[in-house]
Coordinates of C-alpha atoms and ligand atoms in Angstrom, one line a residue:
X24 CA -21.4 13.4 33.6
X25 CA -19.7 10.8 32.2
X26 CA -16.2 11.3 30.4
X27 CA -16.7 11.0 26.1
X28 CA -14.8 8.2 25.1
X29 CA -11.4 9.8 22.9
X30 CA -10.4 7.8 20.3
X31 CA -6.3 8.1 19.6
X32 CA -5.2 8.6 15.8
X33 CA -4.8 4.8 15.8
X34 CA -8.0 4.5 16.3
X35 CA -9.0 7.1 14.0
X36 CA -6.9 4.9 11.5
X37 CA -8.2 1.5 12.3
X38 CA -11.7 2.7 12.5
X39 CA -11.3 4.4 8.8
X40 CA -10.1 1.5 7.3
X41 CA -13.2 -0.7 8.4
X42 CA -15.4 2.1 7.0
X43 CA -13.7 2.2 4.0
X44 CA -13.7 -1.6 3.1
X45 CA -17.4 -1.4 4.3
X46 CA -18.1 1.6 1.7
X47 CA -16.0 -0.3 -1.1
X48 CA -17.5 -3.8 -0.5
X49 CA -20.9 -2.1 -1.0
X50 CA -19.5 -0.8 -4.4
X51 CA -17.6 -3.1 -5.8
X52 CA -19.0 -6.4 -4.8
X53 CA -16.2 -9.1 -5.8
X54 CA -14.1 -7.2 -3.1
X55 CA -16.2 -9.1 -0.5
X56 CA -15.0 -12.5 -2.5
X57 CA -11.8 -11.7 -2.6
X58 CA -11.9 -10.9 1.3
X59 CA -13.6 -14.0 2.0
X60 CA -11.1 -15.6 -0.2
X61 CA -8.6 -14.0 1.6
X62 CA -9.6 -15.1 4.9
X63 CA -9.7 -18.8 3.7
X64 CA -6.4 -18.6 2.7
X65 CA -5.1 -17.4 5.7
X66 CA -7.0 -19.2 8.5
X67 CA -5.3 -22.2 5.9
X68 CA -2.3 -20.7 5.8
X69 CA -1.9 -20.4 9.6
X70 CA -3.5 -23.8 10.1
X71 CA -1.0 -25.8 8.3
X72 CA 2.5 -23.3 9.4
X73 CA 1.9 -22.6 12.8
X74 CA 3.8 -20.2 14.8
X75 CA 5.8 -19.4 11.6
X76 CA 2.8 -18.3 9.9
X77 CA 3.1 -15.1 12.0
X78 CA 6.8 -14.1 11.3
X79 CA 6.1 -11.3 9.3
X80 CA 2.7 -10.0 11.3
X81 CA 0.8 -11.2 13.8
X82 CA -2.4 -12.9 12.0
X83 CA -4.8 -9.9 14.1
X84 CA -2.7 -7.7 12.2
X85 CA -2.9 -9.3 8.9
X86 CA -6.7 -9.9 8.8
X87 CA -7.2 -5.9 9.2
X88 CA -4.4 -5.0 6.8
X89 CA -4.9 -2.9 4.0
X90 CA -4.0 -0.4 1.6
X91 CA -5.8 2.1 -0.3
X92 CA -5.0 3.8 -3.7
X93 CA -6.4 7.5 -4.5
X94 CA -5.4 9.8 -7.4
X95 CA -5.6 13.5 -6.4
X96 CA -4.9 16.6 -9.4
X97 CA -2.8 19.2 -7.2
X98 CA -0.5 20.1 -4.5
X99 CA -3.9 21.7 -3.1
X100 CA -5.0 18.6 -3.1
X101 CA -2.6 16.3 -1.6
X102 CA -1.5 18.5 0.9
X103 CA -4.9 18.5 2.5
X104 CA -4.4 14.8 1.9
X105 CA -1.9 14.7 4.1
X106 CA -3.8 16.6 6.5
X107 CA -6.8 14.1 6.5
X108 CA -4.2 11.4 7.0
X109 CA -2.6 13.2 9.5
X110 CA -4.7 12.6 11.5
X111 CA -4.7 9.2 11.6
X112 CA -1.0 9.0 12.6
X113 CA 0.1 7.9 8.8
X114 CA 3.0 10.2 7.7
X115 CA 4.1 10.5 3.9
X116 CA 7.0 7.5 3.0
X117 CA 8.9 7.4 0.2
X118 CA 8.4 8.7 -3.1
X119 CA 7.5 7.1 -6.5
X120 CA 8.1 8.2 -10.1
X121 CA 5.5 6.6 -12.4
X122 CA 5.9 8.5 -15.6
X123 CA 9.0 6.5 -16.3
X124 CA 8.7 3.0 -14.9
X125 CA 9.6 0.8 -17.7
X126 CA 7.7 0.8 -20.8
X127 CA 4.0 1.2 -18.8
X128 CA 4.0 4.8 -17.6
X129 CA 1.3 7.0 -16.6
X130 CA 1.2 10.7 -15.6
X131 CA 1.8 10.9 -11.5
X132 CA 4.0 11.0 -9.2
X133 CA 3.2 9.0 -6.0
X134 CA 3.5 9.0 -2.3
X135 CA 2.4 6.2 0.3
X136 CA 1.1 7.5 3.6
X137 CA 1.7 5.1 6.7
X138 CA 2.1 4.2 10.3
X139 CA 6.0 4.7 10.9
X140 CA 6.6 3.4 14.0
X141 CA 6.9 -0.4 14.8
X142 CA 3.9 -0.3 17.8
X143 CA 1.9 1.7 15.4
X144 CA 2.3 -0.5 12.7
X145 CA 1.2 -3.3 15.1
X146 CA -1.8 -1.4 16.2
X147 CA -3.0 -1.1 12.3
X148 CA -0.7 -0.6 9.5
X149 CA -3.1 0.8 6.9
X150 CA -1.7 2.6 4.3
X151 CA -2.9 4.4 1.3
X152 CA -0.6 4.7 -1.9
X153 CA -1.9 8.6 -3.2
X154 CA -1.0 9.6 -6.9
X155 CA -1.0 13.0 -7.9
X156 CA -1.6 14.2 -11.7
X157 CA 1.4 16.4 -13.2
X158 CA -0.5 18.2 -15.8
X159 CA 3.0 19.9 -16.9
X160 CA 4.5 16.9 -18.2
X161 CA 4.4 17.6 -22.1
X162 CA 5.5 14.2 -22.7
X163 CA 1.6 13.7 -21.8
X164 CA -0.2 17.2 -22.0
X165 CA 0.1 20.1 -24.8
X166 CA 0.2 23.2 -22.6
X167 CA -3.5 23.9 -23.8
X168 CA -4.4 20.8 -21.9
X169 CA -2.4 21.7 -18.8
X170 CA -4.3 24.9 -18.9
X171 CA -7.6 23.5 -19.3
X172 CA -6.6 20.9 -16.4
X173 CA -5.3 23.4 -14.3
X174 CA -8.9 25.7 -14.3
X175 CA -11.0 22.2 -13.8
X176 CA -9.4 21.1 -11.0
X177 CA -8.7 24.9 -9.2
X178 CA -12.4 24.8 -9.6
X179 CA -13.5 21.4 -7.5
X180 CA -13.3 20.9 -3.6
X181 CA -12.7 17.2 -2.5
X182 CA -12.4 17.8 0.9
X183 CA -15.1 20.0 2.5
X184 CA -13.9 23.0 5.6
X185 CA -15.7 20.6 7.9
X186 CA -13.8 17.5 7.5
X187 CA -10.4 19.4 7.2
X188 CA -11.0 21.2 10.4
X189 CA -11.7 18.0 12.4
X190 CA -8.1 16.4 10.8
X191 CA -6.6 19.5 12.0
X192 CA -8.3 19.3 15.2
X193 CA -7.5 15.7 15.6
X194 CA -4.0 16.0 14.6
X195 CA -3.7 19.2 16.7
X196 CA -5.3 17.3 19.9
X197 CA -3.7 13.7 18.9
X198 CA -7.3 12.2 18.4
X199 CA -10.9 13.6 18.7
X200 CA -13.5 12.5 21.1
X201 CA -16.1 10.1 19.8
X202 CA -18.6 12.6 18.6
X203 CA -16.5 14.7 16.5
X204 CA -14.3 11.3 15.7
X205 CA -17.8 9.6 14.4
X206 CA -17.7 12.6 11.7
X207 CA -14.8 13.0 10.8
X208 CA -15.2 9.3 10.1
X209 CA -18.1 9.9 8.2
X210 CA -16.9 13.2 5.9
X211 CA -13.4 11.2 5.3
X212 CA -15.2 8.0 4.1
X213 CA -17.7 10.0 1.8
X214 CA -14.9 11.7 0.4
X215 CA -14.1 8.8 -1.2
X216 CA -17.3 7.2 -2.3
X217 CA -17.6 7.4 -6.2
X218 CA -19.8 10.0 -7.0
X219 CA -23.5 9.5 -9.2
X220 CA -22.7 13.0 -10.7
X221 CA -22.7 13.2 -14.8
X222 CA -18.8 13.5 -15.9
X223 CA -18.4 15.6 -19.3
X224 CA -18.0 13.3 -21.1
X225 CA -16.1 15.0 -24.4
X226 CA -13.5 16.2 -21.5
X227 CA -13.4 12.7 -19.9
X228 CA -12.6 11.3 -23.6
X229 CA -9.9 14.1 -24.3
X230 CA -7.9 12.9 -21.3
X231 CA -8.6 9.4 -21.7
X232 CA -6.8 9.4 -25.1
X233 CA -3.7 10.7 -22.9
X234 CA -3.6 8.0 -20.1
X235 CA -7.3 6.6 -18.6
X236 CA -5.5 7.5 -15.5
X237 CA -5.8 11.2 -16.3
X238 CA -9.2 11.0 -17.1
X239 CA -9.9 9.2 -13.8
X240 CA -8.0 12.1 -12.2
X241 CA -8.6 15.4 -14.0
X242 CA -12.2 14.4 -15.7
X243 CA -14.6 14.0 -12.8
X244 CA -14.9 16.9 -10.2
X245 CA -14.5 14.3 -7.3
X246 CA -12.2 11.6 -6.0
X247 CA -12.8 8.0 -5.0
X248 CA -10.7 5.1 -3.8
X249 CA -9.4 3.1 -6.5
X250 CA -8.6 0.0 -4.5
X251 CA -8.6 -1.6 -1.1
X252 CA -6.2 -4.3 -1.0
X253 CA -6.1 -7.4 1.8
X254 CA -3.3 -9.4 2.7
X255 CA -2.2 -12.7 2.2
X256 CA 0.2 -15.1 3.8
X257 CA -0.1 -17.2 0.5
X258 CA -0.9 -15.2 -3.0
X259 CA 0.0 -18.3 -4.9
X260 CA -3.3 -20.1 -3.6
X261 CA -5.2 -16.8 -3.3
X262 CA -4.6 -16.6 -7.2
X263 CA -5.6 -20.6 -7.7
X264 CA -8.6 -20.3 -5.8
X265 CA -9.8 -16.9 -7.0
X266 CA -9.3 -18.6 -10.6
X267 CA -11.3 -21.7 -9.7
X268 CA -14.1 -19.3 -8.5
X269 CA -14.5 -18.0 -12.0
X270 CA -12.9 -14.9 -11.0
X271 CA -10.7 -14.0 -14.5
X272 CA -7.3 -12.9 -12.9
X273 CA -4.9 -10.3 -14.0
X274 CA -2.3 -13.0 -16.1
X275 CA 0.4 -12.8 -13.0
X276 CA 1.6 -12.0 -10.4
X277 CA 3.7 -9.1 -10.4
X278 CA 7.3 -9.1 -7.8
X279 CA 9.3 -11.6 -7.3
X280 CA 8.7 -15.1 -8.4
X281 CA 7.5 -17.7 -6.6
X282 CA 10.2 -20.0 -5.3
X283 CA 12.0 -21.9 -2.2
X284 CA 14.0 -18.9 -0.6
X285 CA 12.7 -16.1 1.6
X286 CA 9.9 -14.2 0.2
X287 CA 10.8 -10.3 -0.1
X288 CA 9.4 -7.1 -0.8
X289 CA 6.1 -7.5 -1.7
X290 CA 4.3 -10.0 -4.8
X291 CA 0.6 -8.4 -5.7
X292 CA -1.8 -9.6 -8.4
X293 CA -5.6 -7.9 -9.0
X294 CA -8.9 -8.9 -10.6
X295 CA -9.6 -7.3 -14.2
X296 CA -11.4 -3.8 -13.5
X297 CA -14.6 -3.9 -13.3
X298 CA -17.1 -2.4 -15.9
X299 CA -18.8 0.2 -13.3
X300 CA -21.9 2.4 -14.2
X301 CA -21.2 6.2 -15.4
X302 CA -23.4 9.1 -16.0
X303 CA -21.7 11.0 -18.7
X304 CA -23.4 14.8 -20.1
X305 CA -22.9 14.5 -23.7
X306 CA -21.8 17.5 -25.9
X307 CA -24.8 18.1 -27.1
X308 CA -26.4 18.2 -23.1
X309 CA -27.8 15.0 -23.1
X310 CA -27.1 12.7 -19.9
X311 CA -26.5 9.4 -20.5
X312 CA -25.7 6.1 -18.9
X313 CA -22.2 4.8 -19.7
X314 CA -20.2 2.1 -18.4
X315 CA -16.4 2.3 -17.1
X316 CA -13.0 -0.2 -16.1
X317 CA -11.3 2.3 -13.4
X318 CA -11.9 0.2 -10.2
X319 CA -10.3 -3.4 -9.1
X320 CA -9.3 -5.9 -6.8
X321 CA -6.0 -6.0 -5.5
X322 CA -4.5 -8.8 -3.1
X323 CA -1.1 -8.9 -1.9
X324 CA 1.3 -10.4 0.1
X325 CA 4.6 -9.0 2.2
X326 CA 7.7 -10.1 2.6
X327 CA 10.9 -8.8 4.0
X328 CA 12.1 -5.2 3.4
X329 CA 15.4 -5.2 1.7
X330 CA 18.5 -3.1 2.5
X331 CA 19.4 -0.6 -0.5
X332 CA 22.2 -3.5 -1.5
X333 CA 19.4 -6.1 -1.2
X334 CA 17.3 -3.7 -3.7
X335 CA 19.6 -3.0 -5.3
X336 CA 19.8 -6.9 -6.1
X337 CA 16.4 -7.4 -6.7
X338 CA 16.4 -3.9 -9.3
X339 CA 19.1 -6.0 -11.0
X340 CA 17.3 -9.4 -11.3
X341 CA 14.0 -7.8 -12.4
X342 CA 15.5 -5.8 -15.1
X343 CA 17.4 -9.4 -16.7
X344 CA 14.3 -11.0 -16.2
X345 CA 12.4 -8.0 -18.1
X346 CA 15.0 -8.3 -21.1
X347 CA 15.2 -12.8 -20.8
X348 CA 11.3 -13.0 -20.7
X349 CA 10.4 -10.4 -22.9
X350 CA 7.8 -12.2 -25.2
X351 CA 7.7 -15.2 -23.2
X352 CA 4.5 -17.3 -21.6
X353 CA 3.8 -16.3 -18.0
X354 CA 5.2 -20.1 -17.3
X355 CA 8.8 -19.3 -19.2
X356 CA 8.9 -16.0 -17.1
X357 CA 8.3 -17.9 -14.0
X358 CA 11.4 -20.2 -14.3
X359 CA 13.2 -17.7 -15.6
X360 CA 12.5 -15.8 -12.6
X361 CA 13.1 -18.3 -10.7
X362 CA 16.7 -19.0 -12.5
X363 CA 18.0 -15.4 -11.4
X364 CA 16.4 -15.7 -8.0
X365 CA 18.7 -18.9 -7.2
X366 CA 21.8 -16.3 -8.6
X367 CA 20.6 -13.1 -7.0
X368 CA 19.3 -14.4 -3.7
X369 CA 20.0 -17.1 -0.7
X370 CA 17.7 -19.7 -0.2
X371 CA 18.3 -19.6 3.4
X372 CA 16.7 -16.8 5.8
X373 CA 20.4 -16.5 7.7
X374 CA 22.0 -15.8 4.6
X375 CA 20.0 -13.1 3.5
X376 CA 20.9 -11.5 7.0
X377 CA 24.3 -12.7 7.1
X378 CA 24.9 -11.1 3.6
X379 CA 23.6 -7.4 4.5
X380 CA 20.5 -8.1 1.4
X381 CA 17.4 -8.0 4.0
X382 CA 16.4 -6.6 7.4
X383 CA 16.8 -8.3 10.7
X384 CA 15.8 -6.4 14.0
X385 CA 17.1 -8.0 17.3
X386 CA 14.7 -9.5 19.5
X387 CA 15.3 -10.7 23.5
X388 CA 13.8 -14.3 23.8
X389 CA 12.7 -14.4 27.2
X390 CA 13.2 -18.3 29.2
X391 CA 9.7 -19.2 28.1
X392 CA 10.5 -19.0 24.5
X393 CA 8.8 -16.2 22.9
X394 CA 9.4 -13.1 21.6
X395 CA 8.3 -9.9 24.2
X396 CA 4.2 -9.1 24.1
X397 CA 3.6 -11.0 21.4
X398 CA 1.3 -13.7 23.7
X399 CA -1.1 -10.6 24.8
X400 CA -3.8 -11.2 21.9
X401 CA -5.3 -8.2 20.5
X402 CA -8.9 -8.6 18.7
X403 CA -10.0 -7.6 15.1
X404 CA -10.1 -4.3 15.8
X405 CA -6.7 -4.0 16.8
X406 CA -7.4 -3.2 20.3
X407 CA -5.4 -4.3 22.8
X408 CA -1.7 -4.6 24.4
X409 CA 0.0 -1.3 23.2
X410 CA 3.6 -2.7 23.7
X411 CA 2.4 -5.5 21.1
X412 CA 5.1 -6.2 18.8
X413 CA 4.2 -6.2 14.7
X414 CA 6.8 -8.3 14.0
X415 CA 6.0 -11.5 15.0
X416 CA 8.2 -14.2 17.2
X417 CA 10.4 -14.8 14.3
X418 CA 13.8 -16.1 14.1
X419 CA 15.4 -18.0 11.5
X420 CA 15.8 -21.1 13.5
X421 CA 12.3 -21.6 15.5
X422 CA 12.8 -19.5 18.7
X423 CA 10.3 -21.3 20.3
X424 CA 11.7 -24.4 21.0
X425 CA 15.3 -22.9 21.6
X426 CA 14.6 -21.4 24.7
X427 CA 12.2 -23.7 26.5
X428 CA 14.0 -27.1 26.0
X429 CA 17.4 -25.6 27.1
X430 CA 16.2 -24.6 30.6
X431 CA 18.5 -22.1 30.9
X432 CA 17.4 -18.2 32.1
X433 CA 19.0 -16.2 30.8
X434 CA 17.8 -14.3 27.7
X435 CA 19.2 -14.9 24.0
X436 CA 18.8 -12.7 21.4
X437 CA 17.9 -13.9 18.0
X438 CA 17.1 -12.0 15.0
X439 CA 13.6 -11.4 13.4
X440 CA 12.7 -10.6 10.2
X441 CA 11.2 -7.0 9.2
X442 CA 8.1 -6.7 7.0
X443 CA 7.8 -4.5 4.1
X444 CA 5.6 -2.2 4.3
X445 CA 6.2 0.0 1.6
X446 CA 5.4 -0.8 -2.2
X447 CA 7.4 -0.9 -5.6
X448 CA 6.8 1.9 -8.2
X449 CA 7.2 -1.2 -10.9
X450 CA 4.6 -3.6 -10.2
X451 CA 2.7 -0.2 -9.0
X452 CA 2.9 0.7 -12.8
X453 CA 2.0 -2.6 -13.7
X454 CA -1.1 -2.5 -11.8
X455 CA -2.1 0.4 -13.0
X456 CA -1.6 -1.0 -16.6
X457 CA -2.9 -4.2 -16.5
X458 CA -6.4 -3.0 -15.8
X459 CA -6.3 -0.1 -18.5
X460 CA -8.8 -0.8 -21.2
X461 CA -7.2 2.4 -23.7
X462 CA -2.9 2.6 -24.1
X463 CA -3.1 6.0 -24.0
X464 CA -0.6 8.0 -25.7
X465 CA 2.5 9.6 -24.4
X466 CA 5.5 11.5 -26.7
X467 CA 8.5 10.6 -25.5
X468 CA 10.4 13.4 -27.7
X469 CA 9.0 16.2 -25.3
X470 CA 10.7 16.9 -21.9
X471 CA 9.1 16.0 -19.0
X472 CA 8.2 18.4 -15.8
X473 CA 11.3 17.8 -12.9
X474 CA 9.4 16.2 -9.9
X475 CA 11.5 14.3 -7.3
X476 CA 10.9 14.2 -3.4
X477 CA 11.8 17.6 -2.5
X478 CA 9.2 18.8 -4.8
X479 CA 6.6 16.8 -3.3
X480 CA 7.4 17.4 0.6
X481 CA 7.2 21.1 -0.5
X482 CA 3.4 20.3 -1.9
X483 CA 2.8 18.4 0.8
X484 CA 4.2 21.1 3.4
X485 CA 5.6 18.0 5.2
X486 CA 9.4 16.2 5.7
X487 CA 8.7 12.7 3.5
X488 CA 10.6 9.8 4.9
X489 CA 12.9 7.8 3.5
X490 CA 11.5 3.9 3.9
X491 CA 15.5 2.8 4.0
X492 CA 16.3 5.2 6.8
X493 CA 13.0 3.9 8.8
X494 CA 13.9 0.2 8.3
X495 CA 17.3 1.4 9.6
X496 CA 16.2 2.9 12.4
X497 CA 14.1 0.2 13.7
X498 CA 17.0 -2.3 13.7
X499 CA 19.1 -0.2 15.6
X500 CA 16.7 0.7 18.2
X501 CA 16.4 -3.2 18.4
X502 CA 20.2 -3.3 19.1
X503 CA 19.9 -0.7 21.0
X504 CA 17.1 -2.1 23.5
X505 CA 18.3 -6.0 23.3
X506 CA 21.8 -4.5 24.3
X507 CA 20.9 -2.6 27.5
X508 CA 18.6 -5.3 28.4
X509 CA 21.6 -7.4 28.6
X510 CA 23.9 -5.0 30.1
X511 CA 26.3 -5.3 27.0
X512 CA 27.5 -2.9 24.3
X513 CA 25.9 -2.9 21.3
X514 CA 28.7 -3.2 19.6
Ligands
OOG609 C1 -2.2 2.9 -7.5 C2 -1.4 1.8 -8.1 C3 -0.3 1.4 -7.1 C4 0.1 -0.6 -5.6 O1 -0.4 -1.4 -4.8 O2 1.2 -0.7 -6.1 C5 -0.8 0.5 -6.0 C6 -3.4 3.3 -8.3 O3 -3.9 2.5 -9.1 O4 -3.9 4.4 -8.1 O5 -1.8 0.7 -5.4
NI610 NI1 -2.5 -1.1 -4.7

C-alpha cells in the first residue's frame, strides 16, 4: 500500500490561502483585477529593478502573499480561531487597539495571526488580521445592547466540531495526511464564504447605527472574510493603473508617503466596498433582497520593520502630518509628508541601520556573491528548498557584484534588510473607515471596557508575541549564525 501523502502546517497554510483567494475571487470579482493588476506590476517591477527587486522577498514569495481580514464576536470565537490557525503554523502577533485610533474608531480589538519564523515566512507568509467585537464598550453599546449581543452570538457556531477536531488533530500531529488535510481545507474555507441566509434586518440596522462594523460582526449568525489582500513591489503604479482601469480608488494611500528614502513599514490603499447582495427578514417576516458595502479590495506593499526608536519616529511624523494636513488636498498631504519624512528619516538604507531606526539581519556572502539558498528556486506554490531564505540577497550596497569581482574566498558579511510583516492599527482604522458607507455613532463621555494584550492571550488561551521581540530575535540569530560561521565573536 502506498504511504498517503502528509501535508506539514506550511502546507496546510499555503494550500488555504489558494483556496481562499479562489473562494473570494469567485465572490468578489474585481479581486481577480486587482491580482492581475498586481501581477503586472510586479513582473514590471522586477523587470526594470533586477536583483534589488527581491530585497524584501523573494518574487515566489511575493506572488502568493496575502493577508486576510475576519471579524469574530467572542473570546469563544477567536480562541477557536486560533485553533483553526494553529494549525497552519500562524501564531497570534501583536495586539491592536481600534476603538481609539485617531478620530476613526470602531468597536474591536485586533490580533494578526502569522508565520513567526524566518524559513516559515519564506515557505508562505500568509497572515490574517482577526478583529474581535467588545460588546462592553459603552462608549459604543448601552448595556441592553451588550446583552442582546451577548445572547445572539452565544447562540451561533462558526466553526463546526468537525473542522475544529481536524485543527486540533493537525496541530496535535504537526500536519494531517492528505485526506483529512483536503477537509479540513474544505470546512476552513466554507467557514468563511459569505452566507445566502436572510440577516434580521431591524437587528442588522440597530447595530449599524453604532459602527457598520458591528453590524458586520454581531448581526449575521456567520462569519466571512472581509479581504484578501496581494502584494506589491510598487503601490504607486498599482494605484495609477487600477485608476486608469476605471477602478474608483479609496482617495490615498494610507502609511508613509511616497518619497526617495527607504520604504518602511507598510503603505496600503483599497478599492471602494463593493455594493454586495443581502437577504434581509423584515420586521414584519417578509424576506427581501437588499444590497450592502462590507467587502473590498486591499493591495499593499512592505517595507522594512522598524525598531521601537524607528516607530517611535514614524508615530511622531504621522501625528504632525495628521495636525499640518488636516483639511488639506491629498496632493498638499503628500508633500507635506514628504517634508517630515526628509526630517524624520535618512534617505540612505545605511543610515537607517547605522542610526538604530530599522532592522538589519546579518547575512554571510558566500565567494560567488549571493546570499545562502536563495539561488534554489521554489515554484508558486511555495514548494521547494526548505533552508530558502525570505529575505532576499539584500545589502545596502549590491552584494552581488562585491564578492564576485574581488576574487577573494573568504566570506563577508553584509547586512540585509528585514520585511515587515506585521500591520499598523492606524491605517488599519483607516481602512476600515474609508469604506464605511454610515459614521456610526460612538459617546465618548462613557468609559470604555479595559482590553490590552493580556486580556486577549487569556481569550485566546495562547502567549501573543511581541512583533519587536521577533524582529529582535531574528537579527541576533543572524549574528549569532554569521559569527560562528566565521569563527569570531559576535561581539
Ligand atoms: C481589518 C482592517 C485591517 C489591514 O490591512 O490593516 C486590515 C478589517 O477590515 O476587518 O486588514
Ligand atoms: Ni487588510
Amino acid at each position: 500500500m502506498s504511504q498517503e501523502k502528509f501535508l506539514e502546517p506550511w502546507q496546510l497554510r499555503a494550500a488555504f490561502a489558494r483556496s481562499l483567494s479562489d473562494m473570494y475571487g469567485k465572490e468578489v470579482p474585481a479581486y481577480t483585477t486587482l491580482l492581475e493588476v498586481s501581477h503586472e506590476v510586479n513582473a514590471d517591477f522586477v523587470a526594470t529593478h533586477g536583483a534589488d527587486a527581491e530585497r524584501l522577498g523573494s518574487i515566489d514569495r511575493v506572488t502568493a502573499e496575502r493577508h486576510g481580514a475576519i471579524r469574530v464576536g467572542t473570546p469563544t470565537e477567536i480562541s477557536q480561531v486560533a485553533r483553526i490557525f494553529g494549525a497552519m503554523g500562524m501564531h497570534p502577533v501583536g495586539f491592536y487597539d481600534l476603538r481609539d485610533a485617531s478620530s476613526s474608531s470602531v468597536p474591536v480589538i485586533s490580533t494578526a495571526f502569522r508565520p513567526v519564523e524566518r524559513d516559515e515566512l519564506a515557505r508562505n507568509p500568509f497572515r490574517v488580521f482577526t478583529s474581535m467585537l467588545v460588546p462592553g464598550d459603552r462608549r459604543f453599546f448601552t448595556a441592553d445592547q451588550e446583552r442582546r449581543l451577548d445572547e445572539f452570538l452565544g447562540a451561533r457556531t462558526l466553526f463546526g466540531p468537525d473542522l475544529l477536531r481536524l485543527a486540533d488533530r493537525a496541530e496535535a500531529e504537526g500536519g494531517l495526511p492528505a485526506t483529512a488535510a483536503e477537509e479540513f481545507l474544505r470546512l476552513a474555507t466554507e467557514a468563511f464564504e459569505l452566507s445566502r441566509e436572510p440577516v434580521d434586518q431591524a437587528w442588522y440596522r440597530e447595530l449599524e447605527a453604532v459602527s457598520a462594523v458591528a453590524a458586520d460582526i454581531g448581526g449575521i449568525a456567520s462569519t466571512h472574510i472581509n479581504h484578501l489582500t496581494p502584494r506589491v513591489l510598487d503601490i504607486d503604479d498599482l494605484y495609477a493603473r487600477m485608476t486608469a482601469r476605471g477602478i474608483t480608488m479609496i482617495p490615498a494611500i494610507q502609511g508613509p508617503p511616497a518619497w526617495e528614502g527607504p520604504d518602511v513599514l507598510l503603505r496600503q490603499t483599497s478599492f471602494r466596498a463593493l455594493a454586495e447582495p443581502r437577504t434581509f427578514r423584515t420586521p414584519d417576516g417578509r424576506v427581501i433582497e437588499d444590497s450592502l458595502r462590507v467587502r473590498f479590495g486591499e493591495v499593499e506593499a512592505r517595507g522594512i520593520a522598524l525598531t521601537r526608536e524607528g516607530r517611535a519616529a514614524y508615530d511622531t511624523a504621522v501625528a504632525e502630518l495628521d495636525e499640518r494636513a488636516a483639511g488639506a488636498t491629498e496632493a498638499e498631504r503628500q508633500t507635506i509628508g514628504r517634508e517630515i519624512w526628509h526630517r524624520t528619516f535618512p534617505v540612505s538604507e545605511t543610515a537607517l541601520a547605522d542610526q538604530g531606526l530599522g532592522y538589519f539581519t546579518y547575512e554571510l556572502l558566500p565567494d560567488d556573491g549571493r546570499i545562502g539558498g536563495h539561488g534554489s528556486p521554489v515554484d508558486d506554490n511555495g514548494r521547494g528548498d526548505h533552508d530558502r531564505r525570505g529575505d532576499g540577497p539584500g545589502t545596502h550596497d549590491r552584494p552581488r557584484t562585491a564578492g564576485a569581482s574581488a576574487g577573494t574566498r573568504a566570506p563577508r558579511v553584509v547586512r540585509a534588510p528585514v520585511v515587515y510583516e506585521d500591520f499598523l492599527p492606524r491605517s488599519a482604522a483607516g481602512i476600515f473607515q474609508s469604506n464605511l458607507t454610515e459614521e456610526g455613532a460612538k459617546d465618548a463621555g462613557q468609559t470604555g471596557a479595559d482590553r490590552d494584550d493580556d486580556w486577549m492571550a487569556g481569550a485566546l488561551g495562547r502567549d501573543l508575541a511581541d512583533p519587536f521581540e521577533l524582529y529582535a530575535r531574528q537579527v541576533e540569530r543572524s549574528r549569532q549564525t554569521a559569527a560562528a560561521t566565521l569563527g569570531v565573536d559576535p561581539e
